[in-house]
Tab-separated table of C-alpha atoms in Angstrom:
chain	number	residue	atom	x	y	z
A	1	MET	CA	-20.218	23.279	18.138
A	2	PRO	CA	-18.481	21.629	14.781
A	3	GLN	CA	-15.202	20.190	15.734
A	4	CYS	CA	-12.172	21.834	14.341
A	5	ASP	CA	-8.312	20.327	14.422
A	6	LEU	CA	-6.139	21.914	16.576
A	7	TYR	CA	-3.570	24.367	15.066
A	8	ASP	CA	0.302	23.994	16.621
A	9	GLY	CA	2.337	26.231	14.494
A	10	THR	CA	3.061	23.901	11.927
A	11	GLY	CA	0.344	23.323	9.523
A	12	ASP	CA	-0.929	25.810	6.752
A	13	PRO	CA	-2.228	28.861	8.785
A	14	GLY	CA	-4.478	29.538	5.874
A	15	GLU	CA	-6.309	26.386	6.257
A	16	HIS	CA	-6.624	26.263	9.703
A	17	VAL	CA	-8.486	29.989	9.379
A	18	TYR	CA	-10.672	28.678	6.477
A	19	GLN	CA	-11.775	25.697	8.504
A	20	PHE	CA	-12.597	27.694	11.512
A	21	GLU	CA	-14.485	30.405	9.940
A	22	THR	CA	-16.554	27.364	7.870
A	23	ASN	CA	-17.360	26.340	11.416
A	24	MET	CA	-18.348	29.281	12.664
A	25	LEU	CA	-20.753	30.248	9.377
A	26	LEU	CA	-22.653	27.597	10.120
A	27	LEU	CA	-23.429	28.642	13.377
A	28	GLN	CA	-24.073	32.155	12.492
A	29	VAL	CA	-22.108	33.643	15.335
A	30	SER	CA	-20.679	37.374	15.794
A	31	ASP	CA	-17.555	38.569	15.018
A	32	ALA	CA	-16.973	39.113	18.274
A	33	VAL	CA	-18.015	35.520	19.432
A	34	MET	CA	-15.364	34.416	16.466
A	35	CYS	CA	-12.230	36.236	17.833
A	36	ARG	CA	-13.046	34.503	21.672
A	37	ALA	CA	-13.423	31.235	19.672
A	38	PHE	CA	-10.159	31.281	17.780
A	39	PRO	CA	-8.110	30.464	20.737
A	40	THR	CA	-9.757	27.369	22.011
A	41	THR	CA	-8.491	25.831	18.370
A	42	LEU	CA	-5.001	26.771	19.181
A	43	ARG	CA	-2.085	25.076	21.026
A	44	LYS	CA	1.491	25.083	22.027
A	45	ALA	CA	3.461	27.564	19.567
A	46	ALA	CA	0.373	28.849	18.470
A	47	HIS	CA	-1.346	29.351	21.523
A	48	ALA	CA	1.747	30.981	23.020
A	49	TRP	CA	1.439	33.464	20.344
A	50	PHE	CA	-2.285	34.267	20.849
A	51	LYS	CA	-1.287	34.818	24.680
A	52	SER	CA	1.447	37.430	23.573
A	53	LEU	CA	-1.200	39.907	21.985
A	54	GLN	CA	-1.722	43.015	23.746
A	55	PRO	CA	-4.810	43.106	25.477
A	56	ARG	CA	-7.382	45.078	23.797
A	57	SER	CA	-5.315	45.166	20.252
A	58	ILE	CA	-7.948	43.162	18.338
A	59	TYR	CA	-10.788	44.625	17.100
A	60	SER	CA	-12.445	41.942	14.261
A	61	PHE	CA	-11.620	38.677	13.508
A	62	CYS	CA	-10.252	39.456	10.129
A	63	GLN	CA	-7.360	41.591	11.843
A	64	LEU	CA	-6.919	38.331	13.951
A	65	SER	CA	-6.799	36.240	11.349
A	66	ASP	CA	-4.541	38.275	9.069
A	67	LEU	CA	-2.218	39.003	12.132
A	68	PHE	CA	-2.120	34.933	12.823
A	69	GLN	CA	-1.323	34.217	9.104
A	70	LYS	CA	1.358	36.515	8.867
A	71	HIS	CA	3.170	35.413	11.905
A	72	PHE	CA	2.782	31.703	10.870
A	73	VAL	CA	3.231	32.242	6.982
A	74	SER	CA	6.586	29.999	7.012
A	75	SER	CA	4.415	27.411	7.826
A	76	ARG	CA	2.201	27.721	4.607
A	77	SER	CA	1.955	24.919	2.155
A	78	ARG	CA	3.893	25.976	-1.061
A	79	ARG	CA	1.887	25.649	-4.183
A	80	LYS	CA	2.810	23.578	-7.188
A	81	ASN	CA	2.583	24.213	-10.556
A	82	SER	CA	1.437	22.863	-13.995
A	83	ALA	CA	4.950	22.037	-15.129
A	84	SER	CA	5.474	19.778	-11.638
A	85	LEU	CA	2.198	17.550	-13.379
A	86	LEU	CA	5.106	16.163	-16.091
A	87	ASN	CA	7.096	14.423	-12.726
A	88	ILE	CA	4.172	12.238	-12.605
A	89	VAL	CA	4.823	9.075	-14.484
A	90	GLN	CA	3.411	5.349	-14.371
A	91	GLU	CA	6.001	3.236	-13.391
A	92	LYS	CA	6.726	-0.264	-15.275
A	93	ASN	CA	4.421	-2.637	-13.037
A	94	GLU	CA	1.997	0.193	-11.495
A	95	SER	CA	-1.779	-0.347	-12.567
A	96	LEU	CA	-3.925	2.473	-14.533
A	97	ALA	CA	-5.864	2.658	-11.303
A	98	CYS	CA	-2.903	3.741	-9.038
A	99	PHE	CA	-1.187	6.072	-11.482
A	100	LEU	CA	-4.640	7.583	-12.257
A	101	GLY	CA	-4.941	8.355	-8.177
A	102	ARG	CA	-1.805	9.917	-8.058
A	103	PHE	CA	-2.188	12.124	-10.968
A	104	ASN	CA	-5.418	13.357	-9.060
A	105	ALA	CA	-4.116	13.928	-5.834
A	106	ALA	CA	-1.706	15.850	-7.892
A	107	THR	CA	-3.523	18.106	-9.842
A	108	LEU	CA	-5.429	19.369	-6.556
A	109	GLU	CA	-2.270	20.696	-5.379
A	110	ILE	CA	-2.033	23.194	-8.248
A	111	ASP	CA	-4.113	26.200	-8.080
A	112	ASN	CA	-6.301	27.270	-11.648
A	113	LEU	CA	-5.002	24.429	-13.756
A	114	ASP	CA	-5.994	24.421	-17.059
A	115	GLU	CA	-7.702	20.957	-18.169
A	116	SER	CA	-5.474	21.276	-21.817
A	117	VAL	CA	-2.811	21.273	-19.710
A	118	LYS	CA	-3.560	18.351	-17.535
A	119	TYR	CA	-4.954	16.546	-20.383
A	120	THR	CA	-1.378	16.845	-21.926
A	121	ALA	CA	0.328	15.945	-18.827
A	122	PHE	CA	-1.706	12.330	-18.329
A	123	LEU	CA	-1.316	11.304	-21.677
A	124	ARG	CA	2.616	12.112	-21.353
A	125	GLY	CA	2.624	10.104	-18.324
A	126	LEU	CA	1.169	7.061	-19.328
A	127	ARG	CA	3.553	4.152	-19.801
A	128	PRO	CA	3.960	3.858	-23.878
A	129	THR	CA	4.002	0.119	-23.642
A	130	SER	CA	0.412	-0.052	-21.742
A	131	LYS	CA	-2.158	-1.774	-23.513
A	132	PHE	CA	-4.381	1.485	-22.407
A	133	ALA	CA	-1.842	3.888	-24.033
A	134	PHE	CA	-2.202	1.823	-27.340
A	135	SER	CA	-6.180	2.017	-27.379
A	136	LEU	CA	-5.717	5.844	-26.889
A	137	ASN	CA	-3.488	6.274	-30.113
A	138	LYS	CA	-6.000	4.552	-32.007
A	139	SER	CA	-9.040	6.270	-30.544
A	140	PRO	CA	-7.774	9.554	-28.855
A	141	PRO	CA	-10.567	11.131	-26.260
A	142	GLY	CA	-10.226	14.647	-27.445
A	143	ASN	CA	-10.472	15.916	-23.912
A	144	MET	CA	-10.162	15.313	-20.078
A	145	LYS	CA	-13.682	14.300	-19.280
A	146	ALA	CA	-13.463	11.882	-22.037
A	147	LEU	CA	-10.244	10.643	-20.994
A	148	LEU	CA	-11.044	9.973	-17.652
A	149	GLU	CA	-14.009	8.358	-18.448
A	150	LYS	CA	-12.565	5.781	-21.162
A	151	ALA	CA	-9.760	5.244	-17.921
A	152	ASN	CA	-12.847	4.290	-15.648
A	153	LYS	CA	-14.163	2.115	-18.066
A	154	TYR	CA	-10.559	0.333	-18.980
A	155	ILE	CA	-9.934	-0.367	-14.787
A	156	GLN	CA	-13.237	-1.766	-14.210
A	157	ALA	CA	-12.524	-3.989	-16.985
A	158	GLU	CA	-8.942	-4.947	-15.364
A	159	GLU	CA	-10.427	-5.175	-12.204
A	160	TYR	CA	-13.184	-7.380	-13.425
A	161	LEU	CA	-10.566	-10.103	-15.160
A	162	GLU	CA	-8.116	-10.178	-12.096
A	163	THR	CA	-10.970	-11.030	-10.201
A	164	HIS	CA	-12.242	-13.895	-12.656
A	165	ARG	CA	-8.165	-15.022	-13.155
A	166	ASP	CA	-8.333	-15.190	-9.237
A	167	ARG	CA	-11.290	-17.739	-9.104
A	168	ARG	CA	-9.789	-19.571	-11.520
A	169	GLY	CA	-6.377	-20.234	-9.530
A	170	GLU	CA	-4.685	-18.664	-12.721
A	171	GLY	CA	-1.820	-16.173	-12.774
A	172	LYS	CA	-0.328	-18.379	-9.667
A	173	PRO	CA	2.542	-20.137	-11.102
A	174	GLU	CA	4.496	-20.111	-8.175
A	175	GLN	CA	1.922	-21.552	-5.604
A	176	ASN	CA	1.218	-24.641	-8.489
A	177	LYS	CA	4.626	-25.235	-8.481
A	178	ARG	CA	5.095	-25.240	-4.841
A	179	SER	CA	2.072	-27.794	-4.282
A	180	ARG	CA	3.878	-30.082	-6.935
A	181	GLU	CA	7.265	-30.099	-5.388
A	182	VAL	CA	8.253	-32.922	-3.083
A	183	THR	CA	10.058	-32.041	0.204
A	184	PRO	CA	13.637	-33.114	1.404
A	185	GLN	CA	12.291	-35.874	3.285
A	186	GLU	CA	9.689	-37.351	1.434
A	187	GLY	CA	12.104	-37.287	-1.562
A	188	LYS	CA	14.801	-39.463	0.973
A	189	SER	CA	12.319	-41.670	2.070
A	190	ALA	CA	11.065	-42.507	-1.946
A	191	LYS	CA	14.782	-42.768	-2.572
A	192	HIS	CA	15.582	-45.310	0.298
A	193	SER	CA	12.161	-47.436	-0.846
A	194	LYS	CA	13.430	-47.888	-4.162
A	195	CYS	CA	17.189	-48.726	-2.958
A	196	ASP	CA	15.269	-50.903	-0.550
A	197	GLU	CA	13.377	-52.660	-3.416
A	198	ARG	CA	16.430	-52.793	-5.656
A	199	ARG	CA	18.258	-54.700	-2.862
A	200	PRO	CA	18.168	-58.757	-2.923
A	201	LYS	CA	16.859	-60.219	0.084
A	202	ASP	CA	19.030	-62.660	2.017
A	203	THR	CA	17.561	-66.021	3.056
A	204	PHE	CA	18.272	-68.785	5.131
A	205	ASN	CA	16.245	-72.277	5.685
A	206	LEU	CA	17.528	-72.948	9.522
A	207	THR	CA	17.130	-76.050	11.315
A	208	PRO	CA	15.457	-75.353	14.425
A	209	LEU	CA	17.020	-76.269	17.974
A	210	ASN	CA	15.899	-79.562	19.466
A	211	ALA	CA	17.853	-78.938	22.937
A	212	LYS	CA	18.362	-76.084	25.380
A	213	PRO	CA	21.452	-73.888	24.186
A	214	SER	CA	23.609	-74.283	27.157
A	215	GLN	CA	23.207	-78.146	26.561
A	216	ILE	CA	24.525	-77.728	23.268
A	217	LEU	CA	27.679	-75.582	24.237
A	218	HIS	CA	28.402	-78.464	27.168
A	219	GLU	CA	28.410	-81.214	24.653
A	220	ILE	CA	30.393	-79.416	21.814
A	221	LYS	CA	33.123	-78.180	24.308
A	222	ASP	CA	35.503	-81.090	24.327
A	223	ASN	CA	34.697	-81.983	20.604
A	224	LYS	CA	38.410	-81.431	19.394
A	225	ALA	CA	36.694	-81.307	15.561
A	226	LEU	CA	35.450	-78.072	16.336
A	227	GLN	CA	38.703	-76.625	18.181
């Protein structure tokens, strides 16, 4: 039997019914089997609701799904309208690929979205100073399909250049700067080394001793010239 996510009363009930019906359609089961199988996909509050139904009160799965969706109507996902697309704008440092991904995800939440509205909203959301926006001003694609094709080509070109930049080690000035920096300990050692080079070295010519130190001290102890 195809797996179906368990519903606990917090998600969209309509989406759960749709997923369940799709799985049952693959198995080609009868309406009665669907009614018996449906509670196995419920948990917590949803399962408690099903147990509260009066015995022999359900006559079809259509009736069961209708009661189910009405009871959990407060958990339904709120669909957005096309005006919400105007809030999707490309951030200052956001790549075209990331912006396009966010924009496409937002369009999936809008029912019956007109292509012309989608086209206009995408153009309005682009960062005006971006190279891609500049290229569109020079050569407008005309429709959403052509716009997406041009955007995907531009994204591929961006990724290609980024990959080759990384291979050459470009675009990482901080790393190169750190490699040239001298650590405080190294700088301190170098400083002392230079000071030692500039400092004059004291040299002494010492006459080697021809007697033991104790003998010398004994001989000079009573010498008045040294007192």
